[in-house]
Short mmCIF file of C-alpha atoms in Angstrom, two decimals:
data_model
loop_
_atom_site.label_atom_id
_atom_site.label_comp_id
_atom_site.label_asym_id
_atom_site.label_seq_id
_atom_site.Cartn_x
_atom_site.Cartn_y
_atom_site.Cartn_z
CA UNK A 1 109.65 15.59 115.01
CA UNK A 2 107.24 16.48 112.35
CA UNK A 3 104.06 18.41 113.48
CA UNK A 4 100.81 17.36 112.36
CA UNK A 5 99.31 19.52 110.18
CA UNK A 6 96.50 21.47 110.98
CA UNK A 7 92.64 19.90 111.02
CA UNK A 8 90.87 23.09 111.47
CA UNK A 9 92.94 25.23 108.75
CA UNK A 10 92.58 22.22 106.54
CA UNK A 11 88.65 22.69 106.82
CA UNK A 12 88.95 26.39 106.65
CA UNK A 13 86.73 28.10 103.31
CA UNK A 14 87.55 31.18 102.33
CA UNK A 15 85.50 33.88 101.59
CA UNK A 16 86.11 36.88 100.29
CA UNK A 17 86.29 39.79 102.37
CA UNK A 18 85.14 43.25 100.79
CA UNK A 19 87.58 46.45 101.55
CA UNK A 20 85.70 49.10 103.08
CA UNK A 21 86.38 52.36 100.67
CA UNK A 22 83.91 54.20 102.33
CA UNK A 23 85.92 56.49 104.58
CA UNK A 24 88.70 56.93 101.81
CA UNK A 25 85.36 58.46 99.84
CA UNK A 26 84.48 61.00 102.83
CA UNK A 27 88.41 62.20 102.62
CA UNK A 28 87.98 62.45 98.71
CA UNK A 29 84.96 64.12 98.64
CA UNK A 30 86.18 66.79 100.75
CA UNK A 31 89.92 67.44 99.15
CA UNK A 32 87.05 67.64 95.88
CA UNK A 33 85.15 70.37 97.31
CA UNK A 34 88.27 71.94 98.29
CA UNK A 35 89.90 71.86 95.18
CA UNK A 36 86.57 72.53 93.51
CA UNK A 37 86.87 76.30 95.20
CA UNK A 38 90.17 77.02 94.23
CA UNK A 39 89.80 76.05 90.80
CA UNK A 40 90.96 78.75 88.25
CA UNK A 41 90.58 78.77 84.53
CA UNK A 42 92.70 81.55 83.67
CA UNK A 43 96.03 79.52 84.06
CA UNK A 44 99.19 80.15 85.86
CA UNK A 45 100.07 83.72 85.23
CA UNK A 46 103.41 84.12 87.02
CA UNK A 47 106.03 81.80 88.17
CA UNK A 48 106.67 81.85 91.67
CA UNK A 49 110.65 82.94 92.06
CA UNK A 50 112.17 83.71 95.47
CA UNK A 51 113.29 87.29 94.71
CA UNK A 52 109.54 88.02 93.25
CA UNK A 53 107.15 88.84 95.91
CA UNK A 54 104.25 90.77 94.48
CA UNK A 55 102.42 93.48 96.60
CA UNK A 56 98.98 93.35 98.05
CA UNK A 57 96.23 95.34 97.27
CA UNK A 58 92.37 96.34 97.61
CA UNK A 59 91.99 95.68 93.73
CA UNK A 60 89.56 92.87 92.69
CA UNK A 61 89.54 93.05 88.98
CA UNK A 62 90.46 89.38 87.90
CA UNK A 63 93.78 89.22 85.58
CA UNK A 64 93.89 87.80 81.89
CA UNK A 65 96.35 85.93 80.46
CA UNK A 66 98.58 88.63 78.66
CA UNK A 67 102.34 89.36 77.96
CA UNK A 68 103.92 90.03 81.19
CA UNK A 69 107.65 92.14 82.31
CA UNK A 70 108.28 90.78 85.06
CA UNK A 71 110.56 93.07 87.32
CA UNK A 72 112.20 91.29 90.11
CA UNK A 73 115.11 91.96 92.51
CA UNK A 74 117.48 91.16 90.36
CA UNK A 75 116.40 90.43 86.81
CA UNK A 76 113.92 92.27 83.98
CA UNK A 77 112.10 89.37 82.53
CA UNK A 78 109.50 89.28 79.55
CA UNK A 79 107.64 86.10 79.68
CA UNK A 80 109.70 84.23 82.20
CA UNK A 81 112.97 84.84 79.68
CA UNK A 82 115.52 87.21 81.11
CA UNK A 83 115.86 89.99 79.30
CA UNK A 84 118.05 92.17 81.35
CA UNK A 85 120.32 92.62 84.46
CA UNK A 86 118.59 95.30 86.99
CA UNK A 87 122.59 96.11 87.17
CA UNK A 88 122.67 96.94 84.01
CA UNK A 89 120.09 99.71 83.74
CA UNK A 90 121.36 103.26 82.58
CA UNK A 91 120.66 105.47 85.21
CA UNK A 92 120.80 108.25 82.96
CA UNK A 93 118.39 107.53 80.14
CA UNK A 94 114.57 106.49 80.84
CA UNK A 95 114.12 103.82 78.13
CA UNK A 96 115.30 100.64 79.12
CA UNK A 97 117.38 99.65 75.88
CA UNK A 98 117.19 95.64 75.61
CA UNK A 99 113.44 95.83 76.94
CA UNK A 100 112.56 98.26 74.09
CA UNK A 101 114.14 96.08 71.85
CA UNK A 102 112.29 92.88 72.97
CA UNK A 103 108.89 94.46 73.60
CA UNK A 104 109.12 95.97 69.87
CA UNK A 105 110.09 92.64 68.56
CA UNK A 106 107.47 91.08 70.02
CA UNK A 107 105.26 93.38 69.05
CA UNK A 108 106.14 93.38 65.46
CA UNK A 109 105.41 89.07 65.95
CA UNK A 110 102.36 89.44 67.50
CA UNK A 111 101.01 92.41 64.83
CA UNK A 112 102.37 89.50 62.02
CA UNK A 113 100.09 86.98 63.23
CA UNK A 114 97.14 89.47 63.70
CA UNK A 115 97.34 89.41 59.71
CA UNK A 116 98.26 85.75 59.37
CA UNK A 117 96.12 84.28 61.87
CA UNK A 118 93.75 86.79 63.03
CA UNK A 119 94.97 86.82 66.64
CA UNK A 120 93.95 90.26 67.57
CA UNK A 121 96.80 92.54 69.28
CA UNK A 122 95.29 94.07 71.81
CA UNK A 123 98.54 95.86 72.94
CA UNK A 124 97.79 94.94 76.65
CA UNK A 125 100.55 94.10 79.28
CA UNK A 126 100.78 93.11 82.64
CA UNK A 127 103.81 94.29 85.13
CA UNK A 128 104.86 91.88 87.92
CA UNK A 129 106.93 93.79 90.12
CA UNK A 130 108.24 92.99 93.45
CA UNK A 131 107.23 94.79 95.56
CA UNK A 132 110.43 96.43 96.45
CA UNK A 133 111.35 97.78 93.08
CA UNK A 134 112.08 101.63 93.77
CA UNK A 135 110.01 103.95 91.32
CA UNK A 136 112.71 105.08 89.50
CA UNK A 137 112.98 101.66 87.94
CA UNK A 138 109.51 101.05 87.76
CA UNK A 139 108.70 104.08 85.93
CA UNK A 140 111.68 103.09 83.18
CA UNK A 141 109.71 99.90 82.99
CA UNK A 142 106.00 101.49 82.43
CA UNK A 143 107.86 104.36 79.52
CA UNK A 144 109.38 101.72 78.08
CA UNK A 145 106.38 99.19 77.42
CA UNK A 146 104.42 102.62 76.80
CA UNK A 147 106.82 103.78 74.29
CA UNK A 148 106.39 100.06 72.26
CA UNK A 149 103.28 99.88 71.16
CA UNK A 150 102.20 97.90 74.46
CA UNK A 151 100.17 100.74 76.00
CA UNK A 152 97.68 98.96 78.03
CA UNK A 153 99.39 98.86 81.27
CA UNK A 154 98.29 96.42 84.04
CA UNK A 155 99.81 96.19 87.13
CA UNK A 156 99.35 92.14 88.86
CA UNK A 157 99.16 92.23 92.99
CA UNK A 158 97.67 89.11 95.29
CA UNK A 159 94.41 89.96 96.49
CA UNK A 160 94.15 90.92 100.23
CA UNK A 161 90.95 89.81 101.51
CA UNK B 1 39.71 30.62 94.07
CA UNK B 2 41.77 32.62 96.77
CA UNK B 3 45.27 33.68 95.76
CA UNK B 4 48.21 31.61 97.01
CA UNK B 5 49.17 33.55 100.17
CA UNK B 6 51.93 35.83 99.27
CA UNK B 7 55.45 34.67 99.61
CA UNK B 8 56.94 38.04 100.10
CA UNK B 9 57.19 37.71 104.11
CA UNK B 10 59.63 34.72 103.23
CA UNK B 11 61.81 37.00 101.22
CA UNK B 12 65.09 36.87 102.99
CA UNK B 13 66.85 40.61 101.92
CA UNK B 14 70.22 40.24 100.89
CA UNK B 15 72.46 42.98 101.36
CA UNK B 16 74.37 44.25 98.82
CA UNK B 17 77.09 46.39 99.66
CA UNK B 18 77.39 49.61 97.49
CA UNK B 19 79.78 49.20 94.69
CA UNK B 20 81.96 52.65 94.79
CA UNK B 21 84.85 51.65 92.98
CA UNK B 22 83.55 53.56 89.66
CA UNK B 23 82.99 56.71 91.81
CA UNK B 24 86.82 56.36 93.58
CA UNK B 25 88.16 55.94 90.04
CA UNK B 26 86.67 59.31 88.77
CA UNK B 27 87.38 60.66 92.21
CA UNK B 28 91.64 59.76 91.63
CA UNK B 29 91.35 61.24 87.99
CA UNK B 30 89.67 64.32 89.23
CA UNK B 31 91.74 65.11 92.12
CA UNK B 32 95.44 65.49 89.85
CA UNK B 33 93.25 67.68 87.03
CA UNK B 34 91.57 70.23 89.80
CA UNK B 35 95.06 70.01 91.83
CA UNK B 36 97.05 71.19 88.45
CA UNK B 37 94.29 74.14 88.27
CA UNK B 38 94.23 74.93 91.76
CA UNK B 39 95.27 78.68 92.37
CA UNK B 40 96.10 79.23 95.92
CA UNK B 41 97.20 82.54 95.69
CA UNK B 42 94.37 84.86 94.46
CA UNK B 43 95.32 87.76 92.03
CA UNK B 44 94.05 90.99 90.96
CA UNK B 45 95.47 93.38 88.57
CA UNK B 46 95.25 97.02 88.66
CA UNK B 47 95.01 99.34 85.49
CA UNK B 48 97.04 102.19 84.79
CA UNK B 49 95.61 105.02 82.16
CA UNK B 50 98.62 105.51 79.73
CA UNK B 51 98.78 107.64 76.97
CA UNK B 52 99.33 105.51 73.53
CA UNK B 53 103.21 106.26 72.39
CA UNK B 54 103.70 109.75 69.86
CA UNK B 55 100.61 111.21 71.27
CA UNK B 56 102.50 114.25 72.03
CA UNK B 57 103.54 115.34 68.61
CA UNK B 58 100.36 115.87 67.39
CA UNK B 59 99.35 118.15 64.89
CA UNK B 60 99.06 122.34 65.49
CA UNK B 61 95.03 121.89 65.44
CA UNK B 62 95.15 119.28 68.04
CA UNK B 63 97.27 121.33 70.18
CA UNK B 64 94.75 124.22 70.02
CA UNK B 65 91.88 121.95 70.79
CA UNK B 66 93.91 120.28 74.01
CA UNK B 67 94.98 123.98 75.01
CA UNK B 68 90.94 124.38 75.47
CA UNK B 69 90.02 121.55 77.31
CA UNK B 70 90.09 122.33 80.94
CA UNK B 71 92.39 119.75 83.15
CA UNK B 72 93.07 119.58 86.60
CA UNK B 73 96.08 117.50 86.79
CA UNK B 74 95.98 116.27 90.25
CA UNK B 75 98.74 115.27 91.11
CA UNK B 76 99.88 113.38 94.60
CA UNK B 77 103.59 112.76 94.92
CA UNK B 78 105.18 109.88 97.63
CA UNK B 79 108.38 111.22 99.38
CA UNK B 80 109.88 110.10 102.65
CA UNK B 81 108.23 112.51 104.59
CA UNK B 82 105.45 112.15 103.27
CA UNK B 83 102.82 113.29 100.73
CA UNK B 84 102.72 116.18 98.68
CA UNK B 85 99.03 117.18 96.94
CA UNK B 86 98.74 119.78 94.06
CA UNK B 87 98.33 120.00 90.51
CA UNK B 88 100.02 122.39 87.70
CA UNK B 89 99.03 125.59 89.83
CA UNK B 90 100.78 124.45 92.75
CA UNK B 91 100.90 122.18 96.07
CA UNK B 92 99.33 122.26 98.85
CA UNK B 93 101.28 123.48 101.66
CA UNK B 94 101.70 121.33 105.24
CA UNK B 95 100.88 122.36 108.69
CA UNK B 96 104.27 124.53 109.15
CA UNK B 97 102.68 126.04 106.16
CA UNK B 98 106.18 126.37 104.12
CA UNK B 99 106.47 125.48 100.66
CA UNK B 100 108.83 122.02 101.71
CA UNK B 101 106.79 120.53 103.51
CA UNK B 102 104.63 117.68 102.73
CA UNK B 103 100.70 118.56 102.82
CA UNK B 104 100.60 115.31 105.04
CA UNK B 105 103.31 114.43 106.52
CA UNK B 106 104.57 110.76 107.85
CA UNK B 107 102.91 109.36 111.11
CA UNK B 108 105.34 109.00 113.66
CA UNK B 109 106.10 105.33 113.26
CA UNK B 110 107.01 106.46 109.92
CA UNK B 111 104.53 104.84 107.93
CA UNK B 112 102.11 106.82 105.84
CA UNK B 113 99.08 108.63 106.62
CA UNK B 114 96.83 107.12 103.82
CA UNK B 115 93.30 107.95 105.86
CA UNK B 116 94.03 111.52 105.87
CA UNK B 117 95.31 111.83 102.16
CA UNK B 118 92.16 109.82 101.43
CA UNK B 119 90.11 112.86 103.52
CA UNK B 120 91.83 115.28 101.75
CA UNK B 121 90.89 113.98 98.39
CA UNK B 122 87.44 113.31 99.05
CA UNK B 123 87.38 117.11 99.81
CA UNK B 124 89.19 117.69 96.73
CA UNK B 125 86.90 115.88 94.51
CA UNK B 126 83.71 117.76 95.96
CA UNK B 127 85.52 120.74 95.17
CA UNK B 128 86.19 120.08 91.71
CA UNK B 129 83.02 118.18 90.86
CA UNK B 130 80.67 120.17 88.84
CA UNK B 131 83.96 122.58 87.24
CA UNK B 132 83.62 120.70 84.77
CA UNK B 133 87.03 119.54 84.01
CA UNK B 134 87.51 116.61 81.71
CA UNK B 135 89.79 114.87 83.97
CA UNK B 136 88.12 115.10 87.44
CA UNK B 137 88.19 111.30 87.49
CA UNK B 138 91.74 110.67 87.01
CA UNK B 139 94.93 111.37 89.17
CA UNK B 140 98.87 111.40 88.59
CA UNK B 141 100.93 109.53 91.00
CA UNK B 142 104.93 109.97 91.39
CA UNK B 143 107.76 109.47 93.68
CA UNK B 144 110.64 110.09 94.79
CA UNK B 145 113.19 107.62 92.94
CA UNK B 146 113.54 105.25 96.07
CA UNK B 147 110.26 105.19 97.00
CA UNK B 148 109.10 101.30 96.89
CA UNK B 149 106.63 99.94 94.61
CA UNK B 150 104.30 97.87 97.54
CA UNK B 151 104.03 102.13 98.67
CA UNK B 152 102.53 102.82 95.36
CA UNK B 153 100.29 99.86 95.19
CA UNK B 154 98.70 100.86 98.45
CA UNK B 155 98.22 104.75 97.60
CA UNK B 156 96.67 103.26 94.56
CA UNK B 157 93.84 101.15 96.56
CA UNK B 158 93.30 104.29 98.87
CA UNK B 159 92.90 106.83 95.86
CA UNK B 160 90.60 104.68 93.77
CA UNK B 161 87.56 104.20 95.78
CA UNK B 162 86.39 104.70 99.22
CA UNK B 163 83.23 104.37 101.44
CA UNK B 164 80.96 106.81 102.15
CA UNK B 165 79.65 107.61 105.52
CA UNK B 166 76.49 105.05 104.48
CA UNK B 167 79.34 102.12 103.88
CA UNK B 168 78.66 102.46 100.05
CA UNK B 169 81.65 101.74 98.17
CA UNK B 170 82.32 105.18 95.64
CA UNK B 171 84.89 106.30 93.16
CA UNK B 172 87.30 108.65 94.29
CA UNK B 173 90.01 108.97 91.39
CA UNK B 174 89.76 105.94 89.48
CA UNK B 175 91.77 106.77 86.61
CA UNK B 176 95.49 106.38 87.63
CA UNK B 177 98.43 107.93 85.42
CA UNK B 178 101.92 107.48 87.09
CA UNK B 179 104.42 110.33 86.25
CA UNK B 180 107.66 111.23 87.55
CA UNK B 181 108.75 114.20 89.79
CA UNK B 182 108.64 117.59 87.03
#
């Protein structure tokens, strides 16, 4: 048995029913703020790695965007490309061989395009070290970019509030 | 003639709702672009006084003139039992009051003293204040080979500055070289 169709739904109008954005505004407006506050112009600096854990410390000078050696747990890295093997370093000598070499072939580039493009070389450098790096190696790292024309020495840490 | 009586109080007010759409648009472009230059970590970076490379083979006259200049050299060395304080002249000797021992030793949880270090070199720098030496504002750190670099970082905040007894934020050493053990 057929069923009758519907009177009432065949006399139904539609109108158009407006969506209601207003609360999906309040939650916008406050992940804005948010991200508003944490909003940084000077660019990623580092790239987070599990074996890199920087220290904390007191300082509040804000970092730049400059050449970094990054020393981590297992690797020597200058501008996220591995450069070395922490294995590998000569306990006997203080001047880390392949760093030297990279630093002063970087160096050499950047000091070419001071003339061709007049990008200044500022010589400036910033260590990211984690924070359990013994001395001894850190102190290889620091003569080394000291003994290649990179003399500005910056150490990078996470702000402790 | 009198006016025609106003028809205002017949105005029936139609409500409009508010048309945010434009605003949620900018709203979904601006949330990706301040997301991508969110930092969530804040960092700081800490300068270390270096000396520019081949500054030691300077000329004979240079030597002469850097043989006049009056330094201190302080110099604060991390070892595991603690720290040692001294310059060229020599260190400064611990409670036992031999040579070996650290000036101040490790607390007994084994972590480092940093208040008292920080005391001692606030009396250090009153000392040395009007001596004029040229480098009464800077300070060597070094450390035993093993010693950990998060150690370092934190001798570093405690030698830099510190707050006088009016909460007034002053320089201690602010001028940090890092050496090794001579």
């Amino acid at each position: 048995m057929a069923f009758i169709p519907s009177r009432a739904k065949k006399h139904r109008t539609f109108h158009q029913e407006e969506l209601n954005l207003t609360s999906m505004m309040d939650a916008m407006t406050i992940i804005l703020l948010f991200l508003l506050k944490t909003y940084s112009t000077t660019g990623a600096i580092i790239s987070p790695s599990s074996d890199l854990k920087l220290p904390y410390s007191l300082s509040t000078e804000a970092p730049h965007k400059e050449l970094t050696v990054s020393v981590t747990r297992e690797n020597i890295l200058v501008s996220d490309e591995r450069v070395m093997s922490v294995n590998d370093v000569d306990s006997r000598s203080t001047v880390l061989g392949a760093l030297f070499s990279e630093l002063t072939r970087r160096a050499r580039e950047a000091k070419q395009n001071e003339i061709q493009y007049a990008i200044p070389f500022t010589g400036q450098i910033i260590i990211v070290a984690d924070e359990n790096v013994p001395f001894q190696l850190l102190f290889k790292v620091i003569y080394t970019c000291g003994s290649s024309e990179y003399n500005k020495l910056r150490l990078l840490t996470i702000r402790e509030k | 003639m009198a006016f025609k009586p106003s028809q205002r109080s017949h105005n029936k007010v139609k409500e409009i709702p508010l048309d945010i759409r434009p605003v949620l648009n900018l709203m979904v472009v601006l949330i990706p672009i301040l997301l991508y230059s969110a930092e969530f970590v804040k960092l700081s970076i800490r300068e270390l006084n270096l000396p520019p490379a081949g500054s030691s083979d300077k000329g004979d006259q240079d030597k002469a003139l850097a043989e006049q200049e009056k330094r201190f050299q302080l110099t604060v060395i991390i070892s595991k039992s603690g720290f040692y304080i001294g310059n060229q002249a020599g260190y400064l000797t611990g409670e036992a009051n031999t040579a070996a021992d650290p000036a101040i030793p490790i607390l007994e949880d084994g972590s480092y003293d940093y208040n008292k270090l920080r005391d001692q070199l606030i009396e250090i720098k009153d000392k040395i204040k009007d001596q004029g030496f040229l480098d009464q504002k800077s300070i060597i750190i070094s450390a035993e080979a093993d010693i950990e670099y998060k150690h370092i970082i934190k001798l570093m905040d405690y030698i830099s500055i510190y707050e006088d007894a009016d909460g007034n934020q002053q320089e201690l050493f602010p001028q940090i070289n890092i050496g090794t053990v001579i």
